[in-house]
Structure formats: C-alpha cells, structure tokens
mmCIF file of C-alpha atoms in Angstrom:
data_model
loop_
_atom_site.group_PDB
_atom_site.id
_atom_site.type_symbol
_atom_site.label_atom_id
_atom_site.label_comp_id
_atom_site.label_asym_id
_atom_site.label_seq_id
_atom_site.Cartn_x
_atom_site.Cartn_y
_atom_site.Cartn_z
ATOM 1 C CA MET A 1 28.209 -41.624 12.225
ATOM 2 C CA THR A 2 24.974 -39.747 11.424
ATOM 3 C CA GLU A 3 25.448 -36.222 10.081
ATOM 4 C CA VAL A 4 23.220 -33.637 11.769
ATOM 5 C CA ALA A 5 21.394 -31.354 9.325
ATOM 6 C CA ALA A 6 22.061 -27.636 9.743
ATOM 7 C CA GLN A 7 19.232 -25.777 11.434
ATOM 8 C CA LYS A 8 17.469 -23.281 9.223
ATOM 9 C CA THR A 9 16.701 -19.697 10.122
ATOM 10 C CA HIS A 10 12.968 -19.108 10.174
ATOM 11 C CA VAL A 11 11.728 -15.724 8.935
ATOM 12 C CA VAL A 12 8.050 -14.872 9.299
ATOM 13 C CA VAL A 13 6.753 -12.153 6.971
ATOM 14 C CA VAL A 14 3.546 -10.561 8.278
ATOM 15 C CA GLY A 15 1.567 -9.161 5.361
ATOM 16 C CA GLY A 16 1.432 -10.334 1.759
ATOM 17 C CA GLY A 17 1.177 -7.048 -0.117
ATOM 18 C CA TYR A 18 3.748 -5.510 -2.452
ATOM 19 C CA ALA A 19 6.425 -5.155 0.240
ATOM 20 C CA GLY A 20 5.868 -8.439 2.067
ATOM 21 C CA THR A 21 5.609 -10.640 -1.018
ATOM 22 C CA LEU A 22 8.748 -9.198 -2.569
ATOM 23 C CA ALA A 23 10.633 -9.518 0.722
ATOM 24 C CA ALA A 24 9.610 -13.172 1.065
ATOM 25 C CA ASN A 25 10.914 -13.944 -2.419
ATOM 26 C CA ARG A 26 14.176 -12.072 -1.864
ATOM 27 C CA LEU A 27 14.947 -14.015 1.311
ATOM 28 C CA ARG A 28 15.319 -17.148 -0.833
ATOM 29 C CA GLN A 29 18.826 -16.066 -1.794
ATOM 30 C CA ARG A 30 19.982 -18.220 1.120
ATOM 31 C CA PRO A 31 18.990 -21.905 1.061
ATOM 32 C CA ASP A 32 19.258 -22.060 4.859
ATOM 33 C CA VAL A 33 16.400 -19.570 5.318
ATOM 34 C CA GLU A 34 12.878 -20.884 5.799
ATOM 35 C CA VAL A 35 10.173 -18.340 4.940
ATOM 36 C CA THR A 36 6.563 -18.228 6.133
ATOM 37 C CA LEU A 37 4.244 -15.557 4.755
ATOM 38 C CA VAL A 38 1.178 -14.784 6.895
ATOM 39 C CA ASN A 39 -1.671 -13.010 5.132
ATOM 40 C CA PRO A 40 -5.391 -12.752 5.962
ATOM 41 C CA ARG A 41 -6.437 -13.591 2.382
ATOM 42 C CA PRO A 42 -5.523 -16.476 0.055
ATOM 43 C CA LEU A 43 -5.162 -14.009 -2.838
ATOM 44 C CA PHE A 44 -2.731 -11.167 -3.489
ATOM 45 C CA VAL A 45 -4.550 -7.829 -3.711
ATOM 46 C CA GLU A 46 -3.443 -5.264 -6.287
ATOM 47 C CA ARG A 47 -4.283 -2.177 -4.274
ATOM 48 C CA ILE A 48 -3.495 0.049 -7.250
ATOM 49 C CA ARG A 49 -6.342 -1.571 -9.200
ATOM 50 C CA LEU A 50 -9.099 -1.514 -6.595
ATOM 51 C CA HIS A 51 -10.775 1.462 -8.287
ATOM 52 C CA GLN A 52 -11.068 -0.729 -11.391
ATOM 53 C CA LEU A 53 -12.699 -3.480 -9.351
ATOM 54 C CA VAL A 54 -15.192 -0.957 -7.973
ATOM 55 C CA ALA A 55 -16.130 0.253 -11.464
ATOM 56 C CA ASP A 56 -16.139 -3.266 -12.927
ATOM 57 C CA THR A 57 -13.405 -2.374 -15.422
ATOM 58 C CA GLY A 58 -10.822 -4.888 -14.225
ATOM 59 C CA ALA A 59 -9.744 -7.410 -11.609
ATOM 60 C CA ALA A 60 -7.566 -6.580 -8.611
ATOM 61 C CA THR A 61 -6.280 -9.942 -7.376
ATOM 62 C CA ALA A 62 -3.574 -12.422 -8.318
ATOM 63 C CA ASP A 63 -2.898 -16.001 -7.268
ATOM 64 C CA TYR A 64 -0.031 -16.360 -4.807
ATOM 65 C CA ALA A 65 0.947 -19.544 -6.623
ATOM 66 C CA THR A 66 2.075 -17.310 -9.503
ATOM 67 C CA LEU A 67 3.930 -14.859 -7.244
ATOM 68 C CA LEU A 68 5.726 -16.785 -4.510
ATOM 69 C CA GLY A 69 8.948 -18.707 -4.994
ATOM 70 C CA ASP A 70 9.290 -22.415 -4.276
ATOM 71 C CA GLY A 71 9.453 -23.338 -0.627
ATOM 72 C CA ILE A 72 7.673 -20.280 0.770
ATOM 73 C CA ARG A 73 4.903 -21.350 3.114
ATOM 74 C CA LEU A 74 1.702 -19.317 2.894
ATOM 75 C CA VAL A 75 -0.407 -19.224 6.059
ATOM 76 C CA VAL A 76 -3.843 -17.683 5.540
ATOM 77 C CA ASP A 77 -4.500 -16.158 8.949
ATOM 78 C CA THR A 78 -4.290 -12.904 10.890
ATOM 79 C CA VAL A 79 -1.621 -12.062 13.450
ATOM 80 C CA ASP A 80 -3.243 -10.956 16.702
ATOM 81 C CA ARG A 81 -0.031 -10.186 18.577
ATOM 82 C CA ILE A 82 3.737 -10.408 18.283
ATOM 83 C CA GLU A 83 5.344 -11.827 21.422
ATOM 84 C CA THR A 84 8.757 -10.229 21.075
ATOM 85 C CA ALA A 85 10.297 -11.713 24.232
ATOM 86 C CA ASP A 86 10.154 -15.292 22.994
ATOM 87 C CA ARG A 87 9.910 -14.477 19.280
ATOM 88 C CA ARG A 88 6.554 -15.911 18.288
ATOM 89 C CA VAL A 89 3.365 -14.626 16.719
ATOM 90 C CA LEU A 90 -0.124 -15.456 17.947
ATOM 91 C CA LEU A 91 -2.670 -16.021 15.183
ATOM 92 C CA SER A 92 -6.429 -15.466 15.204
ATOM 93 C CA SER A 93 -6.949 -19.183 14.631
ATOM 94 C CA GLY A 94 -5.251 -19.927 17.950
ATOM 95 C CA ARG A 95 -2.069 -21.179 16.328
ATOM 96 C CA GLU A 96 1.410 -19.883 17.090
ATOM 97 C CA LEU A 97 4.455 -19.417 14.871
ATOM 98 C CA GLY A 98 7.979 -19.053 16.154
ATOM 99 C CA TYR A 99 10.482 -16.928 14.289
ATOM 100 C CA ASP A 100 14.144 -16.006 14.268
ATOM 101 C CA TYR A 101 13.417 -12.791 12.364
ATOM 102 C CA LEU A 102 10.139 -11.103 11.514
ATOM 103 C CA ILE A 103 9.425 -8.719 8.632
ATOM 104 C CA TYR A 104 6.564 -6.397 9.531
ATOM 105 C CA ALA A 105 4.705 -5.525 6.312
ATOM 106 C CA VAL A 106 1.077 -5.167 7.370
ATOM 107 C CA GLY A 107 0.315 -2.352 4.911
ATOM 108 C CA SER A 108 -2.422 0.227 5.302
ATOM 109 C CA THR A 109 -6.165 0.630 5.066
ATOM 110 C CA GLY A 110 -8.716 3.421 4.846
ATOM 111 C CA ALA A 111 -8.931 5.873 7.729
ATOM 112 C CA ALA A 112 -12.191 6.345 9.597
ATOM 113 C CA PRO A 113 -12.933 10.044 10.114
ATOM 114 C CA ALA A 114 -13.486 11.293 13.613
ATOM 115 C CA ALA A 115 -17.005 12.386 14.492
ATOM 116 C CA VAL A 116 -18.678 12.320 11.066
ATOM 117 C CA PRO A 117 -22.263 11.186 11.714
ATOM 118 C CA GLY A 118 -23.443 8.425 9.398
ATOM 119 C CA PHE A 119 -19.968 7.466 8.173
ATOM 120 C CA ALA A 120 -19.982 3.988 9.712
ATOM 121 C CA GLU A 121 -23.543 3.247 8.581
ATOM 122 C CA PHE A 122 -23.632 4.674 5.073
ATOM 123 C CA ALA A 123 -20.147 5.378 3.652
ATOM 124 C CA HIS A 124 -18.277 2.893 1.475
ATOM 125 C CA SER A 125 -14.527 2.390 1.215
ATOM 126 C CA ALA A 126 -12.324 1.295 -1.677
ATOM 127 C CA ALA A 127 -9.169 0.789 0.400
ATOM 128 C CA ASP A 128 -9.294 -3.000 0.739
ATOM 129 C CA LEU A 129 -10.588 -5.939 -1.275
ATOM 130 C CA GLU A 130 -13.706 -6.708 0.738
ATOM 131 C CA SER A 131 -14.808 -3.070 0.915
ATOM 132 C CA ALA A 132 -14.235 -2.611 -2.812
ATOM 133 C CA GLN A 133 -16.270 -5.727 -3.561
ATOM 134 C CA ARG A 134 -19.163 -4.522 -1.398
ATOM 135 C CA LEU A 135 -19.097 -1.158 -3.149
ATOM 136 C CA ARG A 136 -19.075 -2.833 -6.552
ATOM 137 C CA TYR A 137 -22.168 -4.835 -5.622
ATOM 138 C CA ALA A 138 -23.901 -1.733 -4.257
ATOM 139 C CA LEU A 139 -23.228 0.202 -7.463
ATOM 140 C CA ALA A 140 -24.485 -2.688 -9.579
ATOM 141 C CA ASP A 141 -27.902 -2.199 -7.981
ATOM 142 C CA LEU A 142 -28.020 1.511 -8.856
ATOM 143 C CA PRO A 143 -29.022 3.063 -12.179
ATOM 144 C CA LEU A 144 -26.286 5.013 -13.960
ATOM 145 C CA ALA A 145 -28.126 8.258 -13.312
ATOM 146 C CA ALA A 146 -27.994 7.778 -9.538
ATOM 147 C CA PRO A 147 -25.654 10.373 -7.977
ATOM 148 C CA VAL A 148 -22.387 9.110 -6.479
ATOM 149 C CA THR A 149 -20.194 11.139 -4.132
ATOM 150 C CA VAL A 150 -16.474 10.463 -3.724
ATOM 151 C CA VAL A 151 -14.958 12.093 -0.643
ATOM 152 C CA GLY A 152 -11.238 12.845 -0.803
ATOM 153 C CA GLY A 153 -9.236 14.732 -3.420
ATOM 154 C CA GLY A 154 -6.102 12.578 -3.236
ATOM 155 C CA LEU A 155 -5.008 10.081 -5.866
ATOM 156 C CA THR A 156 -7.377 7.333 -4.704
ATOM 157 C CA GLY A 157 -10.356 9.679 -4.838
ATOM 158 C CA ILE A 158 -9.341 11.046 -8.231
ATOM 159 C CA GLU A 159 -8.894 7.602 -9.769
ATOM 160 C CA THR A 160 -12.144 6.287 -8.299
ATOM 161 C CA ALA A 161 -14.143 9.316 -9.454
ATOM 162 C CA ALA A 162 -12.688 9.152 -12.975
ATOM 163 C CA GLU A 163 -13.210 5.402 -13.311
ATOM 164 C CA LEU A 164 -16.870 5.670 -12.294
ATOM 165 C CA ALA A 165 -17.542 8.764 -14.400
ATOM 166 C CA GLU A 166 -16.067 7.170 -17.504
ATOM 167 C CA ARG A 167 -18.633 4.400 -17.063
ATOM 168 C CA GLY A 168 -21.414 6.988 -17.163
ATOM 169 C CA ARG A 169 -21.894 7.576 -13.428
ATOM 170 C CA GLN A 170 -22.932 11.007 -12.156
ATOM 171 C CA VAL A 171 -20.044 11.768 -9.802
ATOM 172 C CA THR A 172 -19.293 14.580 -7.358
ATOM 173 C CA LEU A 173 -15.744 14.705 -5.956
ATOM 174 C CA VAL A 174 -15.506 16.477 -2.574
ATOM 175 C CA CYS A 175 -11.827 17.360 -2.321
ATOM 176 C CA GLY A 176 -11.361 18.878 1.089
ATOM 177 C CA ALA A 177 -8.809 21.658 0.731
ATOM 178 C CA ALA A 178 -7.738 21.092 -2.880
ATOM 179 C CA LEU A 179 -7.761 18.662 -5.771
ATOM 180 C CA GLY A 180 -4.596 16.551 -5.882
ATOM 181 C CA PRO A 181 -2.630 18.184 -3.045
ATOM 182 C CA SER A 182 0.439 16.061 -3.844
ATOM 183 C CA LEU A 183 0.500 17.307 -7.452
ATOM 184 C CA SER A 184 2.064 20.372 -9.038
ATOM 185 C CA ARG A 185 0.011 23.114 -10.663
ATOM 186 C CA ARG A 186 0.365 21.475 -14.071
ATOM 187 C CA GLY A 187 -0.458 18.062 -12.660
ATOM 188 C CA ARG A 188 -3.657 19.342 -11.062
ATOM 189 C CA ARG A 189 -4.592 21.121 -14.263
ATOM 190 C CA SER A 190 -4.173 17.911 -16.267
ATOM 191 C CA VAL A 191 -6.327 15.959 -13.815
ATOM 192 C CA ALA A 192 -8.994 18.666 -13.555
ATOM 193 C CA LYS A 193 -9.286 18.924 -17.335
ATOM 194 C CA ARG A 194 -10.077 15.234 -17.705
ATOM 195 C CA LEU A 195 -12.489 15.187 -14.779
ATOM 196 C CA ARG A 196 -14.395 18.045 -16.413
ATOM 197 C CA ARG A 197 -14.555 16.069 -19.665
ATOM 198 C CA PHE A 198 -16.147 13.238 -17.727
ATOM 199 C CA GLY A 199 -18.649 15.608 -16.144
ATOM 200 C CA VAL A 200 -17.323 15.162 -12.595
ATOM 201 C CA ASN A 201 -18.503 17.920 -10.264
ATOM 202 C CA VAL A 202 -15.288 18.845 -8.419
ATOM 203 C CA LEU A 203 -15.797 20.677 -5.105
ATOM 204 C CA GLU A 204 -12.624 22.191 -3.677
ATOM 205 C CA SER A 205 -12.448 23.836 -0.261
ATOM 206 C CA ALA A 206 -15.359 21.605 0.749
ATOM 207 C CA THR A 207 -15.745 19.044 3.509
ATOM 208 C CA VAL A 208 -18.388 16.496 4.499
ATOM 209 C CA ALA A 209 -20.052 17.000 7.881
ATOM 210 C CA GLU A 210 -22.544 14.119 7.692
ATOM 211 C CA VAL A 211 -23.247 11.056 5.563
ATOM 212 C CA ARG A 212 -26.871 10.013 5.078
ATOM 213 C CA TRP A 213 -28.256 6.985 3.283
ATOM 214 C CA ASP A 214 -29.285 9.151 0.336
ATOM 215 C CA ALA A 215 -27.173 12.314 0.692
ATOM 216 C CA VAL A 216 -24.092 14.003 2.098
ATOM 217 C CA VAL A 217 -24.176 17.197 4.136
ATOM 218 C CA LEU A 218 -21.283 19.549 3.437
ATOM 219 C CA GLY A 219 -19.495 21.645 6.006
ATOM 220 C CA ASP A 220 -21.396 24.754 4.887
ATOM 221 C CA GLY A 221 -24.744 23.001 5.372
ATOM 222 C CA ALA A 222 -25.459 22.253 1.713
ATOM 223 C CA VAL A 223 -27.095 18.875 1.091
ATOM 224 C CA LEU A 224 -26.052 16.846 -1.967
ATOM 225 C CA PRO A 225 -28.099 13.844 -3.095
ATOM 226 C CA SER A 226 -25.893 10.735 -2.984
ATOM 227 C CA ALA A 227 -27.106 7.205 -3.653
ATOM 228 C CA ALA A 228 -23.620 5.903 -2.839
ATOM 229 C CA THR A 229 -20.881 7.709 -0.913
ATOM 230 C CA VAL A 230 -17.282 6.537 -1.292
ATOM 231 C CA TRP A 231 -14.839 7.674 1.401
ATOM 232 C CA THR A 232 -11.215 7.860 0.231
ATOM 233 C CA ALA A 233 -9.964 10.630 2.532
ATOM 234 C CA GLY A 234 -6.915 9.393 4.404
ATOM 235 C CA PHE A 235 -5.251 6.117 5.263
ATOM 236 C CA ALA A 236 -4.495 4.304 8.501
ATOM 237 C CA VAL A 237 -2.337 1.331 9.446
ATOM 238 C CA PRO A 238 -3.210 -1.723 11.568
ATOM 239 C CA ASP A 239 -2.419 -1.338 15.257
ATOM 240 C CA LEU A 240 -0.549 -4.656 15.532
ATOM 241 C CA ALA A 241 2.772 -3.008 16.434
ATOM 242 C CA ALA A 242 1.233 -0.929 19.216
ATOM 243 C CA ARG A 243 -0.721 -3.924 20.537
ATOM 244 C CA SER A 244 2.536 -5.852 20.635
ATOM 245 C CA GLY A 245 4.282 -3.217 22.751
ATOM 246 C CA LEU A 246 6.475 -1.845 19.951
ATOM 247 C CA SER A 247 7.205 1.835 19.420
ATOM 248 C CA THR A 248 5.151 3.530 16.705
ATOM 249 C CA ASP A 249 4.600 6.985 15.284
ATOM 250 C CA ALA A 250 1.342 8.884 15.780
ATOM 251 C CA LEU A 251 -0.353 6.978 12.944
ATOM 252 C CA GLY A 252 0.748 3.580 14.264
ATOM 253 C CA ARG A 253 3.617 2.850 11.871
ATOM 254 C CA LEU A 254 6.495 0.866 13.365
ATOM 255 C CA LEU A 255 9.418 3.121 14.287
ATOM 256 C CA THR A 256 12.692 1.884 12.821
ATOM 257 C CA ASP A 257 16.242 3.034 12.261
ATOM 258 C CA GLU A 258 17.665 3.611 8.789
ATOM 259 C CA THR A 259 18.174 -0.132 8.234
ATOM 260 C CA LEU A 260 14.394 -0.622 8.757
ATOM 261 C CA THR A 261 15.092 -2.418 12.051
ATOM 262 C CA SER A 262 12.669 -1.773 14.916
ATOM 263 C CA ILE A 263 14.134 0.667 17.437
ATOM 264 C CA ASP A 264 12.946 -1.725 20.164
ATOM 265 C CA ASN A 265 13.904 -5.121 18.813
ATOM 266 C CA PRO A 266 16.737 -6.205 16.479
ATOM 267 C CA TYR A 267 14.819 -9.223 15.218
ATOM 268 C CA ILE A 268 11.944 -7.218 13.740
ATOM 269 C CA VAL A 269 12.384 -5.379 10.431
ATOM 270 C CA ALA A 270 9.653 -3.297 8.783
ATOM 271 C CA ALA A 271 8.687 -2.559 5.178
ATOM 272 C CA GLY A 272 5.936 -0.842 3.242
ATOM 273 C CA ASP A 273 3.208 1.523 4.403
ATOM 274 C CA ALA A 274 3.500 0.527 8.073
ATOM 275 C CA ALA A 275 7.207 1.437 8.403
ATOM 276 C CA ALA A 276 8.464 4.763 9.764
ATOM 277 C CA PRO A 277 12.249 4.873 9.306
ATOM 278 C CA SER A 278 13.749 7.552 11.548
ATOM 279 C CA GLY A 279 10.188 8.695 12.201
ATOM 280 C CA GLN A 280 9.992 9.997 8.631
ATOM 281 C CA PRO A 281 7.975 7.484 6.573
ATOM 282 C CA LEU A 282 7.956 7.403 2.807
ATOM 283 C CA ARG A 283 4.758 8.136 0.901
ATOM 284 C CA MET A 284 2.306 5.231 1.038
ATOM 285 C CA SER A 285 2.568 3.736 -2.445
ATOM 286 C CA CYS A 286 3.618 0.604 -4.296
ATOM 287 C CA GLN A 287 6.489 2.740 -5.661
ATOM 288 C CA ALA A 288 7.868 2.827 -2.118
ATOM 289 C CA ALA A 289 6.673 -0.607 -0.981
ATOM 290 C CA GLY A 290 8.643 -2.776 -3.406
ATOM 291 C CA PRO A 291 12.057 -1.229 -2.676
ATOM 292 C CA LEU A 292 11.276 -1.177 1.058
ATOM 293 C CA GLY A 293 10.467 -4.893 0.924
ATOM 294 C CA ALA A 294 13.735 -5.632 -0.857
ATOM 295 C CA GLN A 295 15.746 -3.574 1.620
ATOM 296 C CA ALA A 296 14.031 -5.192 4.621
ATOM 297 C CA ALA A 297 14.970 -8.626 3.265
ATOM 298 C CA ASP A 298 18.539 -7.433 2.652
ATOM 299 C CA THR A 299 18.767 -6.254 6.273
ATOM 300 C CA VAL A 300 17.800 -9.720 7.514
ATOM 301 C CA LEU A 301 20.237 -11.412 5.124
ATOM 302 C CA SER A 302 23.033 -9.089 6.280
ATOM 303 C CA ARG A 303 22.347 -9.992 9.901
ATOM 304 C CA LEU A 304 22.647 -13.660 9.011
ATOM 305 C CA THR A 305 26.037 -13.154 7.384
ATOM 306 C CA GLY A 306 27.286 -10.992 10.236
ATOM 307 C CA THR A 307 27.693 -7.887 8.095
ATOM 308 C CA ALA A 308 26.345 -4.413 8.792
ATOM 309 C CA PRO A 309 23.012 -3.822 7.006
ATOM 310 C CA ALA A 310 22.887 -1.038 4.451
ATOM 311 C CA ARG A 311 21.036 2.149 5.280
ATOM 312 C CA LEU A 312 17.789 2.906 3.504
ATOM 313 C CA ASN A 313 18.483 4.200 0.016
ATOM 314 C CA GLN A 314 15.722 4.762 -2.486
ATOM 315 C CA ALA A 315 14.360 7.532 -4.651
ATOM 316 C CA PHE A 316 11.084 8.524 -6.285
ATOM 317 C CA VAL A 317 10.389 9.579 -9.859
ATOM 318 C CA GLY A 318 6.819 10.844 -9.664
ATOM 319 C CA GLN A 319 3.198 9.779 -9.466
ATOM 320 C CA CYS A 320 1.068 8.056 -12.092
ATOM 321 C CA ILE A 321 -2.693 8.618 -12.042
ATOM 322 C CA SER A 322 -5.194 6.719 -14.143
ATOM 323 C CA LEU A 323 -8.181 8.774 -15.281
ATOM 324 C CA GLY A 324 -10.368 6.067 -16.724
ATOM 325 C CA ARG A 325 -9.030 3.441 -19.086
ATOM 326 C CA THR A 326 -7.751 5.706 -21.880
ATOM 327 C CA TYR A 327 -6.368 8.792 -20.139
ATOM 328 C CA GLY A 328 -3.866 9.437 -17.403
ATOM 329 C CA THR A 329 -1.525 11.940 -15.810
ATOM 330 C CA VAL A 330 2.146 11.402 -14.948
ATOM 331 C CA GLN A 331 3.376 13.888 -12.349
ATOM 332 C CA LEU A 332 7.182 14.144 -12.322
ATOM 333 C CA ALA A 333 9.052 14.587 -9.056
ATOM 334 C CA ARG A 334 12.465 15.077 -7.551
ATOM 335 C CA THR A 335 14.138 12.034 -6.038
ATOM 336 C CA ASP A 336 12.922 13.094 -2.578
ATOM 337 C CA ASP A 337 9.320 12.818 -3.853
ATOM 338 C CA THR A 338 8.583 16.546 -4.029
ATOM 339 C CA PRO A 339 6.729 17.342 -7.276
ATOM 340 C CA VAL A 340 8.180 19.521 -9.995
ATOM 341 C CA ASN A 341 5.940 21.627 -12.188
ATOM 342 C CA MET A 342 6.046 19.126 -15.045
ATOM 343 C CA ALA A 343 3.344 16.630 -15.961
ATOM 344 C CA LEU A 344 2.350 14.478 -18.905
ATOM 345 C CA GLY A 345 -1.316 13.886 -19.661
ATOM 346 C CA GLY A 346 -3.238 11.848 -22.200
ATOM 347 C CA ARG A 347 -3.201 8.375 -23.713
ATOM 348 C CA THR A 348 0.575 8.055 -23.382
ATOM 349 C CA ALA A 349 0.292 8.712 -19.649
ATOM 350 C CA ALA A 350 -2.441 6.075 -19.417
ATOM 351 C CA SER A 351 -0.157 3.572 -21.148
ATOM 352 C CA ILE A 352 2.671 4.405 -18.749
ATOM 353 C CA LYS A 353 0.392 3.892 -15.740
ATOM 354 C CA GLU A 354 -0.815 0.526 -17.059
ATOM 355 C CA ALA A 355 2.753 -0.568 -17.795
ATOM 356 C CA ILE A 356 3.768 0.314 -14.231
ATOM 357 C CA CYS A 357 0.820 -1.620 -12.784
ATOM 358 C CA LYS A 358 1.872 -4.688 -14.747
ATOM 359 C CA ALA A 359 5.539 -4.172 -13.883
ATOM 360 C CA THR A 360 4.876 -4.355 -10.143
ATOM 361 C CA LEU A 361 3.694 -7.958 -10.428
ATOM 362 C CA TRP A 362 6.368 -8.731 -13.008
ATOM 363 C CA GLY A 363 9.024 -7.578 -10.528
ATOM 364 C CA ILE A 364 7.636 -9.812 -7.782
ATOM 365 C CA ARG A 365 7.499 -12.808 -10.129
ATOM 366 C CA ARG A 366 11.028 -12.167 -11.372
ATOM 367 C CA GLU A 367 12.276 -12.028 -7.782
ATOM 368 C CA ALA A 368 10.569 -15.381 -7.184
ATOM 369 C CA ALA A 369 12.376 -16.888 -10.166
ATOM 370 C CA ARG A 370 15.700 -15.107 -9.527
ATOM 371 C CA PRO A 371 16.045 -14.049 -5.875
ATOM 372 C CA GLY A 372 18.176 -10.941 -5.566
ATOM 373 C CA SER A 373 17.424 -9.668 -9.069
ATOM 374 C CA TYR A 374 15.104 -6.828 -8.023
ATOM 375 C CA ARG A 375 16.528 -3.353 -8.613
ATOM 376 C CA TRP A 376 15.240 0.077 -7.640
ATOM 377 C CA LEU A 377 16.115 3.733 -8.077
ATOM 378 C CA LYS A 378 18.459 5.070 -5.397
ATOM 379 C CA GLY A 379 19.701 8.449 -4.285
ATOM 380 C CA GLY A 380 16.685 10.045 -2.613
ATOM 381 C CA ARG A 381 17.394 12.303 0.346
ATOM 382 C CA ARG A 382 16.946 11.021 3.901
ATOM 383 C CA PRO A 383 17.108 12.890 7.226
ATOM 384 C CA ALA A 384 20.527 14.412 7.880
ATOM 385 C CA GLN A 385 20.529 13.125 11.440
ATOM 386 C CA ALA A 386 18.967 9.691 11.735
ATOM 387 C CA PRO A 387 18.898 7.536 14.876
ATOM 388 C CA ALA A 388 21.806 5.131 15.212
ATOM 389 C CA GLU A 389 21.198 1.621 13.944
ATOM 390 C CA ILE A 390 20.139 -0.870 16.573
ATOM 391 C CA ALA A 391 22.640 -3.600 17.402
ATOM 392 C CA LEU A 392 21.870 -7.268 17.901
ATOM 393 C CA ARG A 393 21.557 -8.150 21.558
#
C-alpha cells in the first residue's frame, strides 16, 4: 500500500526586508512548512546603510543566498493584489501564488510631499535602493564645492547630511520644525555639534516651498542654491493592503490585533514598518522590524499547532545615529521608545552603530542556520486596551 505524503502548509512572505527575511527563516522550525519569499529585487537592501551608498562610503546590499535558510523559495516579483477570499496573490508578472498563511512585510519608502512644486522633477530620495543609486550617480557628476540641500531633520536626513559633509560636500540641512525631533536635548546637542564640525548649515524652523533644478525656495521666500536636493522628510508605506480590501490606518499600514493578525483576515499576519498593531504602530526602524518579523512567524507557527499566539511583546533601548564614518550619537530611551535625556557621542558611539548594523545581518543569518534562535528585548508598554485577537474562521 502506497503511503500518502503529508501536505505541507504554504506560507508566502511578501517583502524581503529585515522583518520579512527573518520571518521566513524562523518559519523553518517546522519541516512541514513551505516558505516562499516574494521580493521585487534579487538582493537584500540594508536600508540603514543607504546613506553610505549615496556618499560612496559603503555598500548597502547583501546576497539572499547568504541570508535565507535552505528550502526557502525566493520569487523576484511584485505583488499587485492579495485575493483574500481564495488565498492567493497576483504578481506583476501575471503569475499567481496560493497560500495557507501570508506574512505582510512590505516595508516603507519615502513620502512624497503634497503640493511642493518641482519635487517630482528635481528632488532626489535616499529611501530605496534605486533612488539612492540615482542620487549617487548624480553626485558623482558634481564638484565637491557644489551646494547640496538635504530636506528633513530626522535621523535619515541627519545621517545623509553628515555622510556627505564628511566627504567634503557643502551641505545645508533644512530641518522643518527642529533638528532630531525624536532625540532628547543632549542627543540633539551631540548631533548638532558634529554637524557644525563638518560645516553643515543647519536650518531649524525652516521648510521648503519649492524645489528648482538649481535651488530650493524656503517657506519665507529665501532662495538657496542647490545643485542636488535630497528629500528625506517623512516615510510612506505601499498601498497593497488597501488595494486588496484590507483595513489600514491613515498612512496605509495594515491594521492588526496584538498578535499581528489582520483584523479582517486570520490568515494574514503583518510585520515591520507596514504593520499597525492595535492602530498604534512601532517606530519605523530595523530595531522594531526584526522582532516584529520573529513574532509574526511565531503567530503563524502557533496557529499551526492549535495554540493561542502570544501578544506582541518587545521593547526599545534607544536610537543610534552615524555621523560620518568616525563619529556617532547613541540616544538612550525607555522601553516604550521615549527618549531619556542621556546620550553618548563620539568614536565609541560610531563603533556601537557599526556593530549594530552588522548584528542585524548576523541575526538573520543565525536564524537561517538555527531557526528559532533569534531573541529580542521584551517588556515595552503596549496600549492598555487593545482589540481582541481575531479567531480562525
């Protein structure tokens, strides 16, 4: 009598960033789970190093062959729509993939400002690989003395401005309301001190009203020469969830319960920048993405064993900012991600930031070699009253 092989559970992971790649590796704890990772690029992008790519001080990609565990199928394609009723995804190539469970980890990208003339024609972004590469090529054609404007005083803008200025670029950083709004007073002071050393012209309480091919016009009418304008103000998420008829928050992040399960569909679990658990998303960062990816995978594995998934449980320790290759700032925080007025600046902080950058890939590779080995800090506060977990139908 012929023995019938057990049918495997197929999990499709949409998005191969920090959260999606770690989730795919963690799912391999069960040999009866088949994992397909769908990503628009054949290479893993280190988002936290894109400012280095822009300034030509480092690479920002890694080969998936070095990151994914054995048996994970990588499909280089883009998901156009999730058909939740019959559990399949429609790809841009025209292909379809069925799934038993789907992990939604599409990440984030740069936000386009509303009604800023010239933005689409003349502003550059450093939020994704292709944009960063185009900016790198554009800068390579400019003399060092050509003025560069970075718009956005958040961590991406700070790191980009510092990286370019350390290379000898003449940089103006237009901060909006304030420099480093997520930092404490001491953290901002540490960052500002180094930017001054690099000669960066920091403009606080300033906005950009127009981008021209050779200048930016500020909100007060002042015109600043700018041979290249880099827009880092704000992030957005892909609209795949909304296009697929799933509930999202105002930014487009998938609304989930505290087990990261979609409030609409028990077979879809979210992780990373595009997840909004209880409508209160964590800060967009690789610090949040890795643990979210692990917890999303654990939710799926719990469903398969018939046990109740654990509620979201993770904590923050602070923010690490690179200010060129030899200086950095480490902003300490409470476990709920609110900053405390303590910061470390200097070469030691730069070494810590570099060690963390390397550790993110090390953690993914270790999870590939030993599924289930990934650990993260727990104990951060979550909403006191969260929506009830969705039950399997």
